[in-house]
Short mmCIF file of C-alpha atoms and ligand atoms in Angstrom, two decimals:
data_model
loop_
_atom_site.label_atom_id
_atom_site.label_comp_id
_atom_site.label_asym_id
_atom_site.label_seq_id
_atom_site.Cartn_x
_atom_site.Cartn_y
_atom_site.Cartn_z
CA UNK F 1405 -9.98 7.96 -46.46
CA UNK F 1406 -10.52 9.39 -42.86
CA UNK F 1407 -6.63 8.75 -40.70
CA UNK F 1408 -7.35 7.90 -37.08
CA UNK F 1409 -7.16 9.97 -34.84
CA UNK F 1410 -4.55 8.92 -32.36
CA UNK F 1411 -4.86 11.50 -29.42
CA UNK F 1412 -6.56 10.63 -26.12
CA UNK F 1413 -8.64 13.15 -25.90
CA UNK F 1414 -10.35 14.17 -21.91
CA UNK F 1415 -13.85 12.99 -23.41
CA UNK F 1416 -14.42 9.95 -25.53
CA UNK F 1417 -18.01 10.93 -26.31
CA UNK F 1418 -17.67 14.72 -27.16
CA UNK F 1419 -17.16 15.35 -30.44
CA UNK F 1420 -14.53 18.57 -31.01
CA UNK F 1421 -14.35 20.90 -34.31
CA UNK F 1422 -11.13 21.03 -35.07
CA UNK F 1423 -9.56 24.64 -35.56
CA UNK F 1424 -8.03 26.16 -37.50
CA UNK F 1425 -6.56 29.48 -36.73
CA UNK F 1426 -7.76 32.31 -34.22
CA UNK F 1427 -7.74 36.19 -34.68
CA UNK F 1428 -8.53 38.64 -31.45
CA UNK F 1429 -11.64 37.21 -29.87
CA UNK F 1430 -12.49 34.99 -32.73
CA UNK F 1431 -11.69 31.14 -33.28
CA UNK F 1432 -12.27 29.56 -36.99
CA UNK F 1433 -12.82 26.09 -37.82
CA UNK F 1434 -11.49 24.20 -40.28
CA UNK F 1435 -14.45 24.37 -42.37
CA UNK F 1436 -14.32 28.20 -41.78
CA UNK F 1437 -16.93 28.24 -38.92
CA UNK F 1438 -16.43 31.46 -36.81
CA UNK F 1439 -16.86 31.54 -32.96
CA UNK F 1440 -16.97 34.15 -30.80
CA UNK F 1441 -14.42 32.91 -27.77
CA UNK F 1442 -16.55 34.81 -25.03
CA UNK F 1443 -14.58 31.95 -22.40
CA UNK F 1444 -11.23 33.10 -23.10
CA UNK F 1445 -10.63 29.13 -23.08
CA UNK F 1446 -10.67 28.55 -19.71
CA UNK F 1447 -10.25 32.29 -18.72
CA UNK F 1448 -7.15 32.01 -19.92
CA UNK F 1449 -6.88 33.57 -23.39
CA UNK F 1450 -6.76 36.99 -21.94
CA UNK F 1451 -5.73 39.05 -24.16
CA UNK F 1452 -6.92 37.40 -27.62
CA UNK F 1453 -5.75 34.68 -29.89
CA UNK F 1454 -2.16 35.31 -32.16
CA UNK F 1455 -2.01 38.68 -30.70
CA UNK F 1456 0.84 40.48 -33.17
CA UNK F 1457 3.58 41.62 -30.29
CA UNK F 1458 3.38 38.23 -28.27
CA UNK F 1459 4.37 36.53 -31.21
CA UNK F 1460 7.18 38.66 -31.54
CA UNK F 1461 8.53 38.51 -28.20
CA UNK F 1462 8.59 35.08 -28.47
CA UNK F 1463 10.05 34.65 -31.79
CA UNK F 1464 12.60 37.15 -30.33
CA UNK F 1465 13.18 35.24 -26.94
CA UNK F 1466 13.65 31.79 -29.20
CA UNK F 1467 16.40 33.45 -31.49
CA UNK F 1468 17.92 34.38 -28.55
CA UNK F 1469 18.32 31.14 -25.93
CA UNK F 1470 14.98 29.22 -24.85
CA UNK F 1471 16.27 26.97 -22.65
CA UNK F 1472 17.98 27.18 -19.55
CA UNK F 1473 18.08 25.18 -16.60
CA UNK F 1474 16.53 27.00 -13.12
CA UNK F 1475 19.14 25.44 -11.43
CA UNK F 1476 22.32 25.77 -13.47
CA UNK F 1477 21.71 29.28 -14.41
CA UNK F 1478 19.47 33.05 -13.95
CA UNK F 1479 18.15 34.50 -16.75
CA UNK F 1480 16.78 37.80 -17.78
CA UNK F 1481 13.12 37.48 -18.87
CA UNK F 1482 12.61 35.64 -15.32
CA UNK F 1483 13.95 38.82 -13.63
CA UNK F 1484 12.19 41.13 -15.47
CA UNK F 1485 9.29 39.39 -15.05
CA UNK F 1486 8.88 39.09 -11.74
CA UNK F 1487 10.00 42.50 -10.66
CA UNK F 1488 6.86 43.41 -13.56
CA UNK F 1489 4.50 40.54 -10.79
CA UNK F 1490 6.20 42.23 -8.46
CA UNK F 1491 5.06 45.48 -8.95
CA UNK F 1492 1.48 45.02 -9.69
CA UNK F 1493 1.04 42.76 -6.47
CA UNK F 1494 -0.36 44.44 -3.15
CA UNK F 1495 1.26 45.15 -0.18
CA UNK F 1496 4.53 43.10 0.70
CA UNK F 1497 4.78 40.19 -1.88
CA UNK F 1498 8.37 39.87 -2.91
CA UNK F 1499 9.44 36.92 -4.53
CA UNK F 1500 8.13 34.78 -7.14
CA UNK F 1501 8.44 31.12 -7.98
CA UNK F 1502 7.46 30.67 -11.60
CA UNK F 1503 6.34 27.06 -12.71
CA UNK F 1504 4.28 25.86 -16.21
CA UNK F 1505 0.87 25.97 -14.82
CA UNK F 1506 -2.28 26.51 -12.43
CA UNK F 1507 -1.81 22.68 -10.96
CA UNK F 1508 1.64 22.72 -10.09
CA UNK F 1509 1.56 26.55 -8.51
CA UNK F 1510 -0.92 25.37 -6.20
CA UNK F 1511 1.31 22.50 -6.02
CA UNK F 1512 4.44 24.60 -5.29
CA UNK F 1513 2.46 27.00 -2.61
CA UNK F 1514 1.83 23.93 -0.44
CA UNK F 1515 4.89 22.82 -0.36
CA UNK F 1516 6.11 26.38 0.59
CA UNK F 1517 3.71 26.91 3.61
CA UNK F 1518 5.07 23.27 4.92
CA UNK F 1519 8.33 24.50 3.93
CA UNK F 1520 8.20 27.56 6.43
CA UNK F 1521 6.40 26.05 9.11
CA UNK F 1522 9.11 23.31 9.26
CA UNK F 1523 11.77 26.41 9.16
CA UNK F 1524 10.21 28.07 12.21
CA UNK F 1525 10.51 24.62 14.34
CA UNK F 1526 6.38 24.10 13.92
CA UNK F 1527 7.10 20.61 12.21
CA UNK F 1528 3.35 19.38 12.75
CA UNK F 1529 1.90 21.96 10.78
CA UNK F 1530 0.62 20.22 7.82
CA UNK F 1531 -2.69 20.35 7.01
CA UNK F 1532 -4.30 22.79 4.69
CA UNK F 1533 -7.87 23.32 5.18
CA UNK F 1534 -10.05 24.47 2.06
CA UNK F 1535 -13.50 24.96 1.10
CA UNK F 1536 -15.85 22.76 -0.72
CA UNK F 1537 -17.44 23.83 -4.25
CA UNK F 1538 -13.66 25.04 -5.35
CA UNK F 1539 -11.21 24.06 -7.67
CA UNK F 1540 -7.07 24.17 -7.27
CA UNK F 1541 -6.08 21.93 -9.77
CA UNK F 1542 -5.58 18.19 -10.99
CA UNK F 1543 -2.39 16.82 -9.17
CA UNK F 1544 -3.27 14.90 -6.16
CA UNK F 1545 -2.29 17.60 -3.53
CA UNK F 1546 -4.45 20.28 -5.50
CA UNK F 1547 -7.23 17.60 -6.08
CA UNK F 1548 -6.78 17.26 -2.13
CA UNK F 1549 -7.36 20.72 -1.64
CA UNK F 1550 -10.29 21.12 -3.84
CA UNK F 1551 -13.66 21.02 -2.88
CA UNK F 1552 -14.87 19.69 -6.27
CA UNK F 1553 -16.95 16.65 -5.94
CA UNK F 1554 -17.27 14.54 -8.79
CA UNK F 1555 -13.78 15.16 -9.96
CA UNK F 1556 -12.26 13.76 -6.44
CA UNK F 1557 -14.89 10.84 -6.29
CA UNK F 1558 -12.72 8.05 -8.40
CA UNK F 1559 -9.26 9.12 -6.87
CA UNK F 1560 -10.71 9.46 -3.07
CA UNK F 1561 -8.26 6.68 -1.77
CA UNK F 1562 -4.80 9.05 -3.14
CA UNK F 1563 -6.88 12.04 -1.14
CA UNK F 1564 -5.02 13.23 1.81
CA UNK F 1565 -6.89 13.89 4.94
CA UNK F 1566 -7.17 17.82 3.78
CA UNK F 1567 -10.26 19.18 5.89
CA UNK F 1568 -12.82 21.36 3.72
CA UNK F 1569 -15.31 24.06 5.17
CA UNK F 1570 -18.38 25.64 3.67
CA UNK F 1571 -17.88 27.72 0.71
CA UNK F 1572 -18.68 31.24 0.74
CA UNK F 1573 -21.30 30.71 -1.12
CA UNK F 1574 -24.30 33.53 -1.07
CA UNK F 1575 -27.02 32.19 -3.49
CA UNK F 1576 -27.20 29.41 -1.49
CA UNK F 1577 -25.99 30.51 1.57
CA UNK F 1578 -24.72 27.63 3.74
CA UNK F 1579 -26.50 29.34 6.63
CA UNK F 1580 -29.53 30.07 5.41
CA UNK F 1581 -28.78 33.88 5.77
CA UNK F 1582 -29.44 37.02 2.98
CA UNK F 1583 -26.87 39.49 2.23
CA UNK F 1584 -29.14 42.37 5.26
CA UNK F 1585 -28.49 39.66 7.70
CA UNK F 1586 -25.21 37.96 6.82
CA UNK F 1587 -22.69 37.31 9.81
CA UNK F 1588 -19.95 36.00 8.20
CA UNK F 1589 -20.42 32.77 9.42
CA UNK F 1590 -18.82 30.72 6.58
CA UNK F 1591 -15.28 32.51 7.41
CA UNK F 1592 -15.91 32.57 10.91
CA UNK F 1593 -15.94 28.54 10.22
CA UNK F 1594 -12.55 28.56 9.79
CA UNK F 1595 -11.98 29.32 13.20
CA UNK F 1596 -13.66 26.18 14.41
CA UNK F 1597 -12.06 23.94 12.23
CA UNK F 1598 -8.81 25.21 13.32
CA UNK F 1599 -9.85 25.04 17.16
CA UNK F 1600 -11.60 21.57 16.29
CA UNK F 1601 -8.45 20.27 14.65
CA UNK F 1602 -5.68 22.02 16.96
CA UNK F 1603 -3.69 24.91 15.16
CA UNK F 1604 -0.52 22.85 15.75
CA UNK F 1605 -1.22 20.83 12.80
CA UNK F 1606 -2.73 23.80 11.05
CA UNK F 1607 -0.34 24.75 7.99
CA UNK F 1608 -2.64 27.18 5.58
CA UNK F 1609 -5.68 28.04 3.94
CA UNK F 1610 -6.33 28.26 0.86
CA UNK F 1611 -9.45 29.63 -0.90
CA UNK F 1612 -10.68 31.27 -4.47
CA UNK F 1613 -11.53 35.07 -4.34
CA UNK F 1614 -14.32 34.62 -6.88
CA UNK F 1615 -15.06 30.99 -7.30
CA UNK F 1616 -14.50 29.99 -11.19
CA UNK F 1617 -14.73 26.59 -12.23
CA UNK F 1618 -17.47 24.87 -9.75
CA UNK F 1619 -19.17 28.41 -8.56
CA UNK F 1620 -19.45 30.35 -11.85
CA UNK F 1621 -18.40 33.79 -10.58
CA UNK F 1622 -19.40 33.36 -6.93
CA UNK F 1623 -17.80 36.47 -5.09
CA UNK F 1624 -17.09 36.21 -1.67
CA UNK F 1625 -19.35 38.61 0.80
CA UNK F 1626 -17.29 41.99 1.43
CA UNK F 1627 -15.71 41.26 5.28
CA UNK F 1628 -14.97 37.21 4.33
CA UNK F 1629 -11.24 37.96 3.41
CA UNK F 1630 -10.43 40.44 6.43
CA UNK F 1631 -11.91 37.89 8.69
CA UNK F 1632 -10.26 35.33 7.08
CA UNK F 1633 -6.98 37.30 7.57
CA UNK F 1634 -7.58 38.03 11.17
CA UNK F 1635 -8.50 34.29 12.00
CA UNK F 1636 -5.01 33.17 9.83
CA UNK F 1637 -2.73 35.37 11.58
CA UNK F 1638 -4.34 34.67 14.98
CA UNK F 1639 -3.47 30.93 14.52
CA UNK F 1640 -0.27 31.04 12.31
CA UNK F 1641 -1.66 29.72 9.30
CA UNK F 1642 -0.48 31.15 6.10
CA UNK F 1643 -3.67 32.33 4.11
CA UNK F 1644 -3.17 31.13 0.05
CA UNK F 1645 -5.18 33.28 -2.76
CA UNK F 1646 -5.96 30.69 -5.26
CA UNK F 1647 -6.00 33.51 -8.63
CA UNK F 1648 -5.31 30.96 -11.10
CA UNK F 1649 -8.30 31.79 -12.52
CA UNK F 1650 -8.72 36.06 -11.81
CA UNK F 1651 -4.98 37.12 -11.47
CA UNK F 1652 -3.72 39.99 -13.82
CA UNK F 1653 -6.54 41.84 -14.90
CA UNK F 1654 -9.83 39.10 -15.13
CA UNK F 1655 -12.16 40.78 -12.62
CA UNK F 1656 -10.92 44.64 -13.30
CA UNK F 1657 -7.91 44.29 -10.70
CA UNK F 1658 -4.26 42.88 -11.02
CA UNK F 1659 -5.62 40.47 -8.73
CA UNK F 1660 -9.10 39.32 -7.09
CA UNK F 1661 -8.18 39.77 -3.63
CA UNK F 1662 -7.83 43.22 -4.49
CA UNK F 1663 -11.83 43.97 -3.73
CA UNK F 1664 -11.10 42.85 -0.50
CA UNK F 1665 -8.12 44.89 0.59
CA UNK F 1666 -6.79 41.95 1.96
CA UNK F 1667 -2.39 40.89 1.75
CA UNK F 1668 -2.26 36.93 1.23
CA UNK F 1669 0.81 35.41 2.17
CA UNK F 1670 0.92 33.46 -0.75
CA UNK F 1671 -0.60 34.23 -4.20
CA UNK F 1672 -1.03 31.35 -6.77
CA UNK F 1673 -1.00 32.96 -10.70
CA UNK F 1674 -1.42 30.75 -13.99
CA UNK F 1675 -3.71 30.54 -17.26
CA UNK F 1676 -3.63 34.80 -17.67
CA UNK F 1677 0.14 35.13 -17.09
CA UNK F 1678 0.99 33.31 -19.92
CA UNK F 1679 -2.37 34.25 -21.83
CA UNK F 1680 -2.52 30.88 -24.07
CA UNK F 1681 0.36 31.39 -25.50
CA UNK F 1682 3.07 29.51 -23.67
CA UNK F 1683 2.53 27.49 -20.03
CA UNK F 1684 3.56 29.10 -16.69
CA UNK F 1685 2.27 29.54 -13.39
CA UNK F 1686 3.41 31.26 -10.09
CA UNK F 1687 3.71 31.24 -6.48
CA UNK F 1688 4.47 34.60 -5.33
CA UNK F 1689 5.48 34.78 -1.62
CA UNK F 1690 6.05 37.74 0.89
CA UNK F 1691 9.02 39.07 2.08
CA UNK F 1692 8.06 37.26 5.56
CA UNK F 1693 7.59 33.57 3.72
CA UNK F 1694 10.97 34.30 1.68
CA UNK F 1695 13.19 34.90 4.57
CA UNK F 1696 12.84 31.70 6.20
CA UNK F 1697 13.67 29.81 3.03
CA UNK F 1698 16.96 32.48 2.85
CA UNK F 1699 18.12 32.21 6.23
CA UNK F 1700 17.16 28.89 7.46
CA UNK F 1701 16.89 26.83 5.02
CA UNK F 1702 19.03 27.93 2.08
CA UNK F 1703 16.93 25.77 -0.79
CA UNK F 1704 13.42 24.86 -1.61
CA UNK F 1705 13.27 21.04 -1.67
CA UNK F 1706 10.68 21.18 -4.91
CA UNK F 1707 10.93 22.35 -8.45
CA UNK F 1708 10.30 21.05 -12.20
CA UNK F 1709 12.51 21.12 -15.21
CA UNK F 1710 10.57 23.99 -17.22
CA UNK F 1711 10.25 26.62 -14.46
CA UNK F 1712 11.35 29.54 -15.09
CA UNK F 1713 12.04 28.90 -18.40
CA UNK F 1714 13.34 31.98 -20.96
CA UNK F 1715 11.04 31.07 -23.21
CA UNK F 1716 7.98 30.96 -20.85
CA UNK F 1717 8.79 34.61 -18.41
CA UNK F 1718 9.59 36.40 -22.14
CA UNK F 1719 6.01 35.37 -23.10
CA UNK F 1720 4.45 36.29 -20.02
CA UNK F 1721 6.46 39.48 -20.05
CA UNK F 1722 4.71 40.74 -23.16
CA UNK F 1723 1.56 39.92 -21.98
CA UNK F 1724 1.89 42.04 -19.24
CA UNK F 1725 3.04 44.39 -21.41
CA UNK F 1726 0.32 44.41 -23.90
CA UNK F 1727 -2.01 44.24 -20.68
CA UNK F 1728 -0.37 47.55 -19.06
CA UNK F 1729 0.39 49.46 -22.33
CA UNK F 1730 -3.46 48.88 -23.48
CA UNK F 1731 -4.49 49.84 -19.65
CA UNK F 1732 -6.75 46.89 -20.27
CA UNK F 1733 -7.22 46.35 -16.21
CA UNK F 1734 -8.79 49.80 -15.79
CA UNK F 1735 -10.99 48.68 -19.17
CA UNK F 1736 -12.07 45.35 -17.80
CA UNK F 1737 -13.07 47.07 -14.56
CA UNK F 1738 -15.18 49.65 -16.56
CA UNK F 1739 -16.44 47.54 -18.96
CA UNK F 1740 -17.26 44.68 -16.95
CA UNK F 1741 -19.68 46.59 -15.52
CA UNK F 1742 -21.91 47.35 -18.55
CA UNK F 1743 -21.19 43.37 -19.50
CA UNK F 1744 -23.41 42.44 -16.21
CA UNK F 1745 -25.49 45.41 -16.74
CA UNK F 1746 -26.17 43.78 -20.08
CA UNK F 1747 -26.71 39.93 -19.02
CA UNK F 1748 -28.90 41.28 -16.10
CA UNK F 1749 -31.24 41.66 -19.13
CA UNK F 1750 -31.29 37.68 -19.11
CA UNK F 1751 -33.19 37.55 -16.14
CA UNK F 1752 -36.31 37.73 -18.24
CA UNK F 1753 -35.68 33.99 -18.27
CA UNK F 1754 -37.30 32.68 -15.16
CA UNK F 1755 -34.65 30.01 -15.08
CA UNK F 1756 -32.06 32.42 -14.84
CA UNK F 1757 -31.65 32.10 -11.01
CA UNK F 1758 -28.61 34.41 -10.25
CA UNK F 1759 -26.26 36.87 -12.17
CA UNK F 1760 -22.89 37.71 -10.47
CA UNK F 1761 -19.20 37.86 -10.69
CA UNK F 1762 -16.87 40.67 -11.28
CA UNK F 1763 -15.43 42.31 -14.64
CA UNK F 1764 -15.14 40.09 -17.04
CA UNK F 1765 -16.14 37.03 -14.86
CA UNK F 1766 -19.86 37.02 -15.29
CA UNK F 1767 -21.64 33.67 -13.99
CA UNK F 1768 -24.95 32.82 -14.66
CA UNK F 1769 -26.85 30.17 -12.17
CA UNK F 1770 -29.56 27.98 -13.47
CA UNK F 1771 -32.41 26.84 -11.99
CA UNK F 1772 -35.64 25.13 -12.10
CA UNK F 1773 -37.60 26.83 -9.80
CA UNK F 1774 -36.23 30.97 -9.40
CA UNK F 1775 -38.25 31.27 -6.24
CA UNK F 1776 -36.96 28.10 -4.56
CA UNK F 1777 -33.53 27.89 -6.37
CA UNK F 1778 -34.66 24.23 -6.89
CA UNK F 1779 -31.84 23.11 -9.43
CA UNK F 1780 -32.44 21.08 -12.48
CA UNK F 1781 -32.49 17.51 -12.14
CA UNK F 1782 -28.89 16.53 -13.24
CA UNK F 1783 -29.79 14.06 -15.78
CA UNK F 1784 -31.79 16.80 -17.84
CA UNK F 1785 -27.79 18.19 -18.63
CA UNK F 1786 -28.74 21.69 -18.63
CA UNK F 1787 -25.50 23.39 -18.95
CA UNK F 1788 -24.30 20.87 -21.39
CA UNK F 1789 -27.89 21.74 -23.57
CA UNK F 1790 -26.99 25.63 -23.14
CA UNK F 1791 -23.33 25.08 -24.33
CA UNK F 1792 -24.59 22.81 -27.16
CA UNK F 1793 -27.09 25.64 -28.20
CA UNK F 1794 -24.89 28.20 -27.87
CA UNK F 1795 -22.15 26.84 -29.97
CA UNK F 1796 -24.06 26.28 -32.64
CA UNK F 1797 -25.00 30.17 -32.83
CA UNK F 1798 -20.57 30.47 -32.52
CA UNK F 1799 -20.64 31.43 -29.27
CA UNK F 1800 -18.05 29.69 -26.73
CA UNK F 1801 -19.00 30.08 -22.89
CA UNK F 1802 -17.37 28.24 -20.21
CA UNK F 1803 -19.93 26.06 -18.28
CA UNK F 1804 -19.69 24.62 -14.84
CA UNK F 1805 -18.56 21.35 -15.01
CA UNK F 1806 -19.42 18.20 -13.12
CA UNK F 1807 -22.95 20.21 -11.73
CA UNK F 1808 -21.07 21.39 -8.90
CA UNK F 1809 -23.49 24.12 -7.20
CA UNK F 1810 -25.59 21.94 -5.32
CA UNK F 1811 -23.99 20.02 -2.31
CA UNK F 1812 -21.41 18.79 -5.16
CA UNK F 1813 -23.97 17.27 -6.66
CA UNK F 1814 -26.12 19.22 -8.71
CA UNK F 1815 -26.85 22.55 -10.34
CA UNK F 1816 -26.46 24.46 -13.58
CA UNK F 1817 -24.50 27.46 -14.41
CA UNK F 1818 -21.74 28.96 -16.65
CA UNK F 1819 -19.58 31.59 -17.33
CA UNK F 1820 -19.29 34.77 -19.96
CA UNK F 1821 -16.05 35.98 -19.73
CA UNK F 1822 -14.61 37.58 -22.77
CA UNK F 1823 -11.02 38.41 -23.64
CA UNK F 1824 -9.98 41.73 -22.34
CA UNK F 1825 -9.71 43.36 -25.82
CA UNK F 1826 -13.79 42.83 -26.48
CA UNK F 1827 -15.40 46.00 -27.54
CA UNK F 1828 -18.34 47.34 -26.79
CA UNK F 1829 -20.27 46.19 -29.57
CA UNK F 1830 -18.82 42.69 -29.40
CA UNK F 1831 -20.23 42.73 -25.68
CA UNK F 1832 -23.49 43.31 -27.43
CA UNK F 1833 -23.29 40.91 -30.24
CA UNK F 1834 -22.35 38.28 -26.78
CA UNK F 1835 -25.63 38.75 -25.30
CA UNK F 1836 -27.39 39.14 -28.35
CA UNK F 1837 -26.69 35.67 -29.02
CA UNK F 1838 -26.96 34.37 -25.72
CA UNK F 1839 -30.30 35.65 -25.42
CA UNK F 1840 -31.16 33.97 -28.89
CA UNK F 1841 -29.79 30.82 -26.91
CA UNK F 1842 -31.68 30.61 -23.50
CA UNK F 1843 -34.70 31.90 -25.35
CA UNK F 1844 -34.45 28.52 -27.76
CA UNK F 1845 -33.17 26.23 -24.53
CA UNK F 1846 -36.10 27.87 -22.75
CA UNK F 1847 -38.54 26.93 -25.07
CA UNK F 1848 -37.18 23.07 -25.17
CA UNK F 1849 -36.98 22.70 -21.50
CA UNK F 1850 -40.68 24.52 -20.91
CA UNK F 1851 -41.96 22.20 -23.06
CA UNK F 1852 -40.60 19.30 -21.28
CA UNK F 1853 -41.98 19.98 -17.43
N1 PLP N 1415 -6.84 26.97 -9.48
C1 PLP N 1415 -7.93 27.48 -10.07
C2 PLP N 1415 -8.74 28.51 -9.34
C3 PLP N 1415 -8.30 27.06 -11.35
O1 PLP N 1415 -9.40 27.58 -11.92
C4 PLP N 1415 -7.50 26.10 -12.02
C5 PLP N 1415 -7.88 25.62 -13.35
O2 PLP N 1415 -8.96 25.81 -13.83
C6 PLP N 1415 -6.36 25.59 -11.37
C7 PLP N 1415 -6.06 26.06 -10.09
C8 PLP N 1415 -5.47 24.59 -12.04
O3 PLP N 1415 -4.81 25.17 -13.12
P1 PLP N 1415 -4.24 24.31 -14.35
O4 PLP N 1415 -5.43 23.70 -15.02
O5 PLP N 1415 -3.53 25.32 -15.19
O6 PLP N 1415 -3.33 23.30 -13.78
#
């Protein structure tokens, strides 16, 4: 007799396989199904599934304490940790304010830009402007920040008044430009919402290097960040780097922003640092942003009960360890680039529209129409029939949800983006099957128009 299943699940229509055990890049099913995990979850699953030494350190950690309150006492895995951030950050980021996830970093960052505006006697700085088509997470102040459409439409009236500009966006530029005659207009946008708004009440901005969930892999042109850097300091507005998503190693740097050889002020860290296999997040701060909280205000008025945890930093420590000792950053870098060299091949599909992204954050943009970029409509659920298909060949891919592309509205795509331990060959066996995929999705949706 089948028990019931008493979990509420995110979907009530979606029916899951339930696993069983992973090993490396592979997941198995309880009926002994094998998949090839080429989403690393949700990019998150960096370095493989029940990796031998992470399960150490944390069996290690446990024996030892793995519990302490942030507040009552330091411990040593949190140090070591963050001297480890610490040290594979860019130019002056100093401190580091760990959390247990992507949602409540972002959470903690905005909190800390009010935080030292209020320090420096700028008390109306408040506002944080962002960009639509991005994600920073599901609490109401990251919902507020993101530009993602269809997940803000039922909780619009809990929004606050967070102004969003164009995304920087260049398959469908939001001025109509190609890369030969791009100005930079969607960072020099910023400006004008500042000016529009008055800087006064101007507190940060906060934007996605590569855009993940709602962009698939959309890099940023080359000057955005610098310009973006120039305009923040001009007005005194803290610039965030949402790398929930690319931190530590995804897109063949220790972080995103990297490409752009531009300093945040604030960098937001989560799903790689802990790798899957224990929740934590980070806000890492300069030396300039820390000061004001050590000599003026003597205490950050925010926290949560698991930050910090012993538990959590040991984890995260070995993962940065495995990361470093494998130099699997230099491999993602060098291997990402025959993994888009490789799904370039895909463009034999004629409803392959674009192929971008960076290491092993490869997006791939749908579309009905290549010449027009025409997407397709939603209720055909393209990325969903792609997914479906490719599943069934055991091959996970992370698809854009909520057809974000498109004005918010509309538009196919998803992401390849393997653990950073995939081999060669496995890269091949990826597109192998994803061409086996799109070739039997292409033959279902021909037939249809
Ligand atoms: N920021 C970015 C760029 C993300 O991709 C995500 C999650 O996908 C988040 C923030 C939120 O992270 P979490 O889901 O761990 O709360």
């Amino acid at each position: 007799m089948s028990q019931v299943d008493h979990v509420f699940y995110r979907s009530q229509r979606k029916k899951m396989p339930l696993i069983d055990r992973g090993e490396g890049i592979y997941l198995y099913s309880e009926h002994g199904k094998k998949y090839i995990d080429a989403s690393s979850g949700a990019l998150i699953s960096n370095i493989g599934h029940s990796m031998a030494p992470i399960i150490k350190a944390m069996h290690k950690q446990a024996k030892k304490i793995e519990f302490v309150h942030g507040t009552m006492f330091k411990n040593e895995s949190s140090i070591q940790l963050a001297r480890r951030i610490i040290e594979m950050c860019p130019g002056n980021l100093d401190r580091v304010y760990f959390v247990s996830g992507g949602s409540e970093a972002i959470e903690t960052a905005l909190k800390m830009a009010r935080s030292y505006h209020v320090a420096r006697g700028n008390v109306q700085k408040h506002l944080v402007i962002s960009r639509w088509q991005s994600y920073h997470g599901a609490t109401l102040g990251a919902l507020s920040m993101s530009g993602r459409t269809m997940s803000r439409k039922i909780y619009q009236p809990y929004m606050l008044d967070f102004p969003h500009i164009s995304p920087a966006y260049c398959y469908r530029c939001p001025y109509n430009k190609e890369q030969e005659t791009c100005n930079n207009n969607c960072a020099w946008e910023l400006e004008h919402t500042i000016n529009q708004i008055g800087a006064e009440y101007i507190s940060a901005f906060i934007a996605e290097p590569i855009v993940g969930a709602t962009l698939s892999a959309a890099p940023a042109p080359p000057k955005y960040f610098s310009i973006i850097r120039q305009i923040c300091d001009t007005y005194d507005v803290l610039f965030i780097d949402d790398e929930v998503m690319t931190s530590f190693g995804r897109t063949g740097k220790n972080f995103a922003i990297e490409h752009y050889g531009v300093i945040p002020d604030i960098i937001v860290g989560g799903k790689g640092l802990g790798a899957g296999y224990y929740p934590i997040g980070a806000a890492i701060c300069t030396d300039k942003v820390f000061k004001l909280f050590e000599e003026k205000l003597g205490s950050f008025a925010h926290g949560f009960t698991y930050q910090g945890n012993p538990l959590a930093c040991a984890v995260a420590l070995s993962v940065i360890d495995f990361i470093n000792k494998n130099d699997l950053v230099s491999y993602v870098e060098e291997m990402g680039e025959y993994l888009i060299k490789e799904l370039s091949n895909l463009y034999r599909f004629d409803f392959v529209g674009d192929i971008r992204g960076k290491g092993f954050m490869i997006g791939l943009e749908l579309v009905k129409d290549r010449h027009t970029k025409e997407p397709f409509p939603v209720e055909r659920g393209i990325t969903k029939l792609v997914s479906e298909t490719a599943w069934k060949r055991g091959l996970i891919i992370y698809p854009a949800s909520s057809n974000g592309q498109v004005q918010g509205i509309a538009g196919d795509g998803f992401m390849v983006a393997p653990p950073f331990i995939t081999s060669k060959e496995q890269i091949d066996k990826i597109v192998a099957l994803l061409d086996k995929t799109l070739d039997e999705v292409y033959k279902k949706i021909r037939l249809n128009f």
